[in-house]
Each structure stands twice: as C-alpha cells, then as structure tokens.
C-alpha cells in the first residue's frame, strides 16, 4: 500500500489524540467489579488502527504519545511506569501475533491479555507481592472478552478507514 | 476469524478458568500482613475486630477495618480509591493494593500449608 509520509504523520497525530481522549473518557466508566486493572481498553483501538494502516513504527509512536500525554495530564510518575510497561509489551505482543498471521481479533486479544499481565507483573515486582498474581486468571478472562470487543470495533474501523484514506489511485 | 484464532482464544479461556479454579480453592485466611513500600509493616489477626490507620507513601492515609474474619479498606485519601473498591478479602492469598500509597494488604492462612508451602 503506497501512501505519502505526510498522510501517515497526520493519521498518526489524529490517532494519538483520539486514543488520549478515549482513554480519558474511559476512566470515568466504573466497571462493577472489585478488581483494579479491569478496563475495556478502548484506547487500544487507536493503536490497532495505527498498526494495521501505518505499521509497527507508527503504532509505537501513537502508543508512547498517548501514554506520555495521559500521564502528564491526568496521572503521576508511578502510573506512567505501569502504563508504559503495559502498553509497550501489549504492542510487542500485537506485532508478533500480526506477523504470525493471526486475525485482528487475536491480535487485539493478545494485546489486552499482555497489557493486563504486564501491569500485574510490574505491580508484583514493585511491591514485592507475588500474591497479586492470583488476579491473573480473572485479568486474562476479562482481557479476552474486552480484547474481542475492541478487536471487533477495530476491524470495522480499519476496513472503513483504509477505504476512505487510501482508495484514490492506489488500489488498496 | 480463522481456526488458529479460535484455538488461541479457547486456550486462553481454559488457562484463566484453570487458574480461577486454583485460586478459589484456597484456604481460609488467618492473618492480614500489611506491607508499605515492600516492607512488612505489621501483622494482624483477622479474628480480632479493629480499625487501623496506616500512612503510606506521600502521606496517603488508609483506614483499614478488620471484622468477621475479613479485612477491607474503609476510606483512603488516594486519588482513585481502587483499594476501597477492592472490597473485603478473607481467603489465603487474597490481597488489596493501593498503588499510589504503595500499601499492600495480604491475607495468609495460619496453617502454613497449601499455597504457601508450595511456593516457598
């Protein structure tokens, strides 16, 4: 798929901004479970779109910008550490699963599960609490469920956006 | 979705189901261990109802209540109050953590068997 670099940079900026706002809005949604770390992960849709339309490099940029701005605006340094660890490992998992030829659903699920696993692992290391790993089964389950949801949404968006953005004279 | 996607998702669900079964079969707890910034702060018997005030990192104060062989964080001065939302815990290995204050509350059984014995 041929495309100009300025188009990629623009889309990258739009996706970063969208991801930031979506994750901010999502922080108001309180899920009725007593376990911290369960999130829908809607911001991951922006990363998935970047990964599928622009490639791994731009997906990395989108993720880092979103996490940094989110920490600067709404979070603290410790929350930044948790977020960046989760986000980077999730992106790594998504890139690997995409290369292996899995569909966008699996890529999304892999990202969500990896994000949860990385965050609980960082928490377990920082607080030397191996007991936190007992939450892992629940977090894997919710990761699969919400990963499928975000994968479904990202699938629709990637298909439509690639038509709109790259249809003129490039033949998809 | 392809066949391999379905296999991946089903295997992840199986892993989480298996892990969950292991985690609910834990022993009833006996004591609550409270850690601040990774260091053991104090140990409390869950059979003695009481309210404890703990000061964590950054001056964040958690009010912890022990009653009916369980423990929960009643109120906290941290921004998100994930520890309060965690609710009551009572089984061996369950924990409540307050990330901003770096307070970790872990329930452990007094028998010293089961999970404890395996991992140590």
Short mmCIF file of C-alpha atoms in Angstrom, two decimals:
data_model
loop_
_atom_site.label_atom_id
_atom_site.label_comp_id
_atom_site.label_asym_id
_atom_site.label_seq_id
_atom_site.Cartn_x
_atom_site.Cartn_y
_atom_site.Cartn_z
CA UNK A 1 0.00 0.00 0.00
CA UNK A 2 1.64 3.23 -1.14
CA UNK A 3 0.98 6.40 0.79
CA UNK A 4 2.61 9.73 1.40
CA UNK A 5 4.54 10.29 4.58
CA UNK A 6 2.62 13.44 5.46
CA UNK A 7 -0.62 11.45 5.35
CA UNK A 8 0.89 8.90 7.74
CA UNK A 9 2.10 11.60 10.13
CA UNK A 10 -1.33 13.26 10.10
CA UNK A 11 -3.12 9.99 10.76
CA UNK A 12 -0.60 9.21 13.50
CA UNK A 13 -1.40 12.53 15.21
CA UNK A 14 -5.15 12.01 14.86
CA UNK A 15 -4.92 8.50 16.30
CA UNK A 16 -2.78 9.70 19.24
CA UNK A 17 -5.30 12.41 20.07
CA UNK A 18 -8.24 10.02 19.69
CA UNK A 19 -6.55 7.40 21.88
CA UNK A 20 -5.85 10.01 24.54
CA UNK A 21 -9.43 11.26 24.66
CA UNK A 22 -10.92 7.78 24.54
CA UNK A 23 -8.76 6.59 27.43
CA UNK A 24 -9.71 9.73 29.40
CA UNK A 25 -13.42 9.19 28.82
CA UNK A 26 -13.00 5.52 29.66
CA UNK A 27 -11.52 6.43 33.04
CA UNK A 28 -14.99 7.70 34.05
CA UNK A 29 -16.55 4.34 33.33
CA UNK A 30 -16.55 2.39 36.57
CA UNK A 31 -16.92 -1.31 35.99
CA UNK A 32 -18.83 -3.15 38.69
CA UNK A 33 -16.04 -5.48 39.75
CA UNK A 34 -13.89 -5.17 42.81
CA UNK A 35 -10.66 -5.80 40.98
CA UNK A 36 -8.35 -3.00 39.91
CA UNK A 37 -6.87 -3.24 36.44
CA UNK A 38 -10.03 -4.22 34.57
CA UNK A 39 -10.51 -1.80 31.72
CA UNK A 40 -12.26 -2.00 28.40
CA UNK A 41 -9.11 -0.82 26.68
CA UNK A 42 -10.87 1.26 24.04
CA UNK A 43 -7.68 3.29 23.51
CA UNK A 44 -6.17 0.12 22.12
CA UNK A 45 -8.40 0.57 19.07
CA UNK A 46 -6.29 3.60 18.09
CA UNK A 47 -3.12 1.53 18.44
CA UNK A 48 -4.65 -1.32 16.41
CA UNK A 49 -5.67 1.05 13.61
CA UNK A 50 -2.14 2.52 13.56
CA UNK A 51 -0.65 -0.97 13.49
CA UNK A 52 -2.82 -2.10 10.58
CA UNK A 53 -2.85 1.08 8.50
CA UNK A 54 0.59 2.55 9.22
CA UNK A 55 2.74 -0.28 10.58
CA UNK A 56 4.58 -1.10 13.79
CA UNK A 57 6.70 2.04 13.96
CA UNK A 58 3.76 4.45 13.88
CA UNK A 59 1.80 2.22 16.26
CA UNK A 60 4.69 2.56 18.73
CA UNK A 61 4.70 6.36 18.33
CA UNK A 62 0.92 6.54 18.83
CA UNK A 63 1.18 4.43 22.00
CA UNK A 64 4.08 6.36 23.53
CA UNK A 65 2.49 9.75 22.81
CA UNK A 66 -0.82 8.67 24.29
CA UNK A 67 0.71 7.20 27.44
CA UNK A 68 3.04 10.17 27.98
CA UNK A 69 0.34 12.80 27.50
CA UNK A 70 -2.10 10.82 29.61
CA UNK A 71 0.45 10.63 32.46
CA UNK A 72 1.30 14.35 32.13
CA UNK A 73 -2.33 15.47 32.09
CA UNK A 74 -4.13 13.08 34.41
CA UNK A 75 -1.64 10.77 36.09
CA UNK A 76 1.54 10.58 38.10
CA UNK A 77 5.01 9.17 37.55
CA UNK A 78 4.19 5.81 39.10
CA UNK A 79 1.07 5.46 36.97
CA UNK A 80 3.24 6.31 33.95
CA UNK A 81 5.55 3.39 34.74
CA UNK A 82 2.64 0.94 34.92
CA UNK A 83 1.05 2.29 31.78
CA UNK A 84 4.17 2.37 29.64
CA UNK A 85 5.18 -1.15 30.66
CA UNK A 86 1.71 -2.46 29.85
CA UNK A 87 1.36 -0.52 26.62
CA UNK A 88 4.80 -1.40 25.20
CA UNK A 89 4.52 -5.11 25.98
CA UNK A 90 0.98 -5.14 24.59
CA UNK A 91 2.22 -3.56 21.37
CA UNK A 92 5.06 -6.07 21.16
CA UNK A 93 2.60 -8.95 21.57
CA UNK A 94 0.28 -7.46 18.95
CA UNK A 95 3.11 -7.00 16.45
CA UNK A 96 4.28 -10.58 16.96
CA UNK A 97 0.75 -12.03 16.59
CA UNK A 98 0.14 -9.95 13.49
CA UNK A 99 3.38 -11.23 11.93
CA UNK A 100 2.37 -14.80 12.78
CA UNK A 101 -0.73 -14.33 10.64
CA UNK A 102 -3.44 -14.16 13.29
CA UNK A 103 -6.55 -12.08 12.57
CA UNK A 104 -7.18 -8.67 14.13
CA UNK A 105 -9.34 -10.31 16.82
CA UNK A 106 -6.45 -12.42 18.12
CA UNK A 107 -4.06 -9.51 17.81
CA UNK A 108 -6.40 -7.41 19.96
CA UNK A 109 -6.90 -10.20 22.50
CA UNK A 110 -3.13 -10.77 22.70
CA UNK A 111 -2.62 -7.06 23.31
CA UNK A 112 -5.27 -6.88 26.03
CA UNK A 113 -4.08 -10.00 27.86
CA UNK A 114 -0.44 -8.90 27.62
CA UNK A 115 -1.35 -5.42 28.90
CA UNK A 116 -3.03 -6.86 32.00
CA UNK A 117 -0.26 -9.40 32.58
CA UNK A 118 2.47 -6.77 32.30
CA UNK A 119 0.72 -4.40 34.69
CA UNK A 120 0.15 -7.03 37.34
CA UNK A 121 3.75 -8.21 36.90
CA UNK A 122 5.09 -4.68 37.37
CA UNK A 123 2.89 -4.26 40.44
CA UNK A 124 4.08 -7.62 41.82
CA UNK A 125 7.73 -6.64 41.30
CA UNK A 126 7.47 -3.05 42.60
CA UNK A 127 5.53 -4.08 45.68
CA UNK A 128 7.24 -7.47 46.03
CA UNK A 129 3.79 -9.05 46.26
CA UNK A 130 3.73 -12.37 44.44
CA UNK A 131 0.20 -12.75 45.82
CA UNK A 132 -1.06 -10.21 43.30
CA UNK A 133 -0.59 -12.87 40.62
CA UNK A 134 -3.75 -14.57 41.92
CA UNK A 135 -5.69 -11.94 39.99
CA UNK A 136 -4.10 -13.07 36.74
CA UNK A 137 -6.81 -15.65 35.78
CA UNK A 138 -9.54 -13.03 36.13
CA UNK A 139 -7.47 -10.49 34.24
CA UNK A 140 -6.77 -12.96 31.42
CA UNK A 141 -10.50 -13.69 31.14
CA UNK A 142 -11.50 -10.03 31.02
CA UNK A 143 -8.60 -9.40 28.64
CA UNK A 144 -10.01 -11.99 26.22
CA UNK A 145 -13.55 -10.59 26.46
CA UNK A 146 -12.68 -6.92 26.10
CA UNK A 147 -9.97 -7.79 23.57
CA UNK A 148 -12.61 -9.42 21.35
CA UNK A 149 -14.81 -6.33 21.71
CA UNK A 150 -12.05 -3.87 20.79
CA UNK A 151 -10.86 -6.22 18.03
CA UNK A 152 -14.36 -6.21 16.54
CA UNK A 153 -14.55 -2.41 16.63
CA UNK A 154 -11.02 -2.02 15.25
CA UNK A 155 -11.82 -4.48 12.44
CA UNK A 156 -14.74 -2.34 11.26
CA UNK A 157 -12.74 0.88 11.58
CA UNK A 158 -9.66 -0.44 9.78
CA UNK A 159 -11.76 -1.62 6.84
CA UNK A 160 -13.65 1.66 6.52
CA UNK A 161 -10.66 3.91 7.14
CA UNK A 162 -8.47 2.13 4.61
CA UNK A 163 -11.22 2.65 2.01
CA UNK A 164 -11.57 6.34 2.82
CA UNK A 165 -7.89 7.16 3.25
CA UNK A 166 -6.03 5.08 0.70
CA UNK A 167 -8.53 4.45 -2.08
CA UNK A 168 -7.59 7.21 -4.54
CA UNK A 169 -5.27 5.91 -7.22
CA UNK A 170 -3.56 3.37 -5.02
CA UNK A 171 -5.85 0.41 -5.36
CA UNK A 172 -5.80 -0.51 -1.64
CA UNK B 1 -11.73 -15.28 12.33
CA UNK B 2 -9.56 -18.18 11.38
CA UNK B 3 -9.19 -21.57 13.05
CA UNK B 4 -5.99 -20.57 14.84
CA UNK B 5 -7.73 -17.52 16.33
CA UNK B 6 -10.41 -19.69 17.85
CA UNK B 7 -7.78 -22.09 19.22
CA UNK B 8 -5.88 -19.19 20.80
CA UNK B 9 -8.97 -17.72 22.42
CA UNK B 10 -10.24 -21.05 23.72
CA UNK B 11 -6.83 -21.94 25.18
CA UNK B 12 -6.59 -18.56 26.91
CA UNK B 13 -10.06 -19.07 28.39
CA UNK B 14 -9.04 -22.56 29.57
CA UNK B 15 -5.91 -21.17 31.24
CA UNK B 16 -7.87 -18.47 33.04
CA UNK B 17 -10.57 -20.96 34.08
CA UNK B 18 -7.98 -23.36 35.46
CA UNK B 19 -6.20 -20.56 37.31
CA UNK B 20 -9.51 -19.35 38.71
CA UNK B 21 -10.38 -22.83 39.98
CA UNK B 22 -6.99 -22.99 41.71
CA UNK B 23 -7.48 -19.57 43.23
CA UNK B 24 -10.94 -20.21 44.73
CA UNK B 25 -9.80 -23.44 46.37
CA UNK B 26 -7.54 -21.53 48.66
CA UNK B 27 -7.54 -21.89 52.41
CA UNK B 28 -9.42 -19.56 54.71
CA UNK B 29 -7.20 -16.77 55.91
CA UNK B 30 -5.94 -16.27 59.42
CA UNK B 31 -3.81 -13.15 59.46
CA UNK B 32 -3.50 -9.95 57.48
CA UNK B 33 0.01 -8.88 56.51
CA UNK B 34 0.35 -5.20 55.70
CA UNK B 35 3.27 -4.04 53.61
CA UNK B 36 4.28 -0.44 52.93
CA UNK B 37 6.68 0.13 50.01
CA UNK B 38 7.53 -3.58 50.00
CA UNK B 39 8.45 -3.74 53.70
CA UNK B 40 6.37 -5.64 56.25
CA UNK B 41 4.59 -3.04 58.41
CA UNK B 42 2.59 -5.24 60.77
CA UNK B 43 0.60 -8.47 61.05
CA UNK B 44 -2.98 -8.52 62.36
CA UNK B 45 -5.16 -11.40 63.48
CA UNK B 46 -8.39 -11.47 61.47
CA UNK B 47 -10.30 -12.81 64.48
CA UNK B 48 -9.84 -9.54 66.38
CA UNK B 49 -12.13 -6.79 65.02
CA UNK B 50 -10.38 -3.44 64.92
CA UNK B 51 -9.77 -0.34 62.82
CA UNK B 52 -6.23 0.53 61.80
CA UNK B 53 -4.97 3.80 60.36
CA UNK B 54 -1.96 3.39 58.05
CA UNK B 55 0.08 6.12 56.47
CA UNK B 56 1.60 5.09 53.13
CA UNK B 57 3.86 6.81 50.65
CA UNK B 58 3.22 10.51 50.03
CA UNK B 59 1.25 10.89 53.27
CA UNK B 60 -1.72 8.94 51.93
CA UNK B 61 -3.83 7.62 54.79
CA UNK B 62 -5.84 4.39 54.60
CA UNK B 63 -8.37 3.40 57.24
CA UNK B 64 -8.43 -0.40 57.35
CA UNK B 65 -11.18 -2.35 59.13
CA UNK B 66 -10.93 -5.93 60.36
CA UNK B 67 -14.21 -7.72 61.15
CA UNK B 68 -15.82 -11.15 60.69
CA UNK B 69 -12.53 -12.83 59.73
CA UNK B 70 -12.08 -10.39 56.85
CA UNK B 71 -10.37 -7.12 56.10
CA UNK B 72 -11.22 -4.15 53.93
CA UNK B 73 -10.14 -0.57 53.31
CA UNK B 74 -12.91 1.69 54.60
CA UNK B 75 -11.54 5.00 53.37
CA UNK B 76 -8.40 6.32 51.73
CA UNK B 77 -7.01 9.69 50.72
CA UNK B 78 -5.55 8.45 47.44
CA UNK B 79 -6.94 9.84 44.15
CA UNK B 80 -8.64 6.76 42.67
CA UNK B 81 -9.55 4.66 45.76
CA UNK B 82 -9.01 1.37 43.97
CA UNK B 83 -8.22 -0.10 47.40
CA UNK B 84 -11.68 0.87 48.71
CA UNK B 85 -13.32 -0.50 45.56
CA UNK B 86 -11.46 -3.81 46.04
CA UNK B 87 -13.89 -4.64 48.81
CA UNK B 88 -13.48 -7.19 51.57
CA UNK B 89 -10.93 -10.01 51.43
CA UNK B 90 -10.74 -13.05 53.66
CA UNK B 91 -9.11 -16.00 51.86
CA UNK B 92 -5.49 -17.11 51.84
CA UNK B 93 -3.54 -15.25 49.18
CA UNK B 94 -6.11 -12.55 48.51
CA UNK B 95 -4.78 -9.04 48.54
CA UNK B 96 -5.73 -5.39 48.33
CA UNK B 97 -3.21 -2.99 46.94
CA UNK B 98 -3.10 0.77 46.91
CA UNK B 99 -0.65 1.71 44.19
CA UNK B 100 -0.18 5.44 44.93
CA UNK B 101 0.45 4.80 48.63
CA UNK B 102 2.33 1.55 47.94
CA UNK B 103 0.30 -0.22 50.61
CA UNK B 104 -0.27 -3.92 50.15
CA UNK B 105 -2.60 -5.98 52.35
CA UNK B 106 -2.29 -9.75 52.05
CA UNK B 107 -4.33 -12.39 53.85
CA UNK B 108 -2.47 -15.56 54.71
CA UNK B 109 -3.62 -18.70 56.42
CA UNK B 110 -2.04 -19.58 59.75
CA UNK B 111 -1.73 -23.27 58.94
CA UNK B 112 1.24 -22.69 56.66
CA UNK B 113 0.16 -25.45 54.30
CA UNK B 114 -1.22 -25.33 50.79
CA UNK B 115 -0.17 -22.46 48.55
CA UNK B 116 2.37 -21.02 50.98
CA UNK B 117 4.20 -24.29 51.37
CA UNK B 118 4.34 -24.88 47.63
CA UNK B 119 5.79 -21.55 46.60
CA UNK B 120 8.29 -21.21 49.40
#
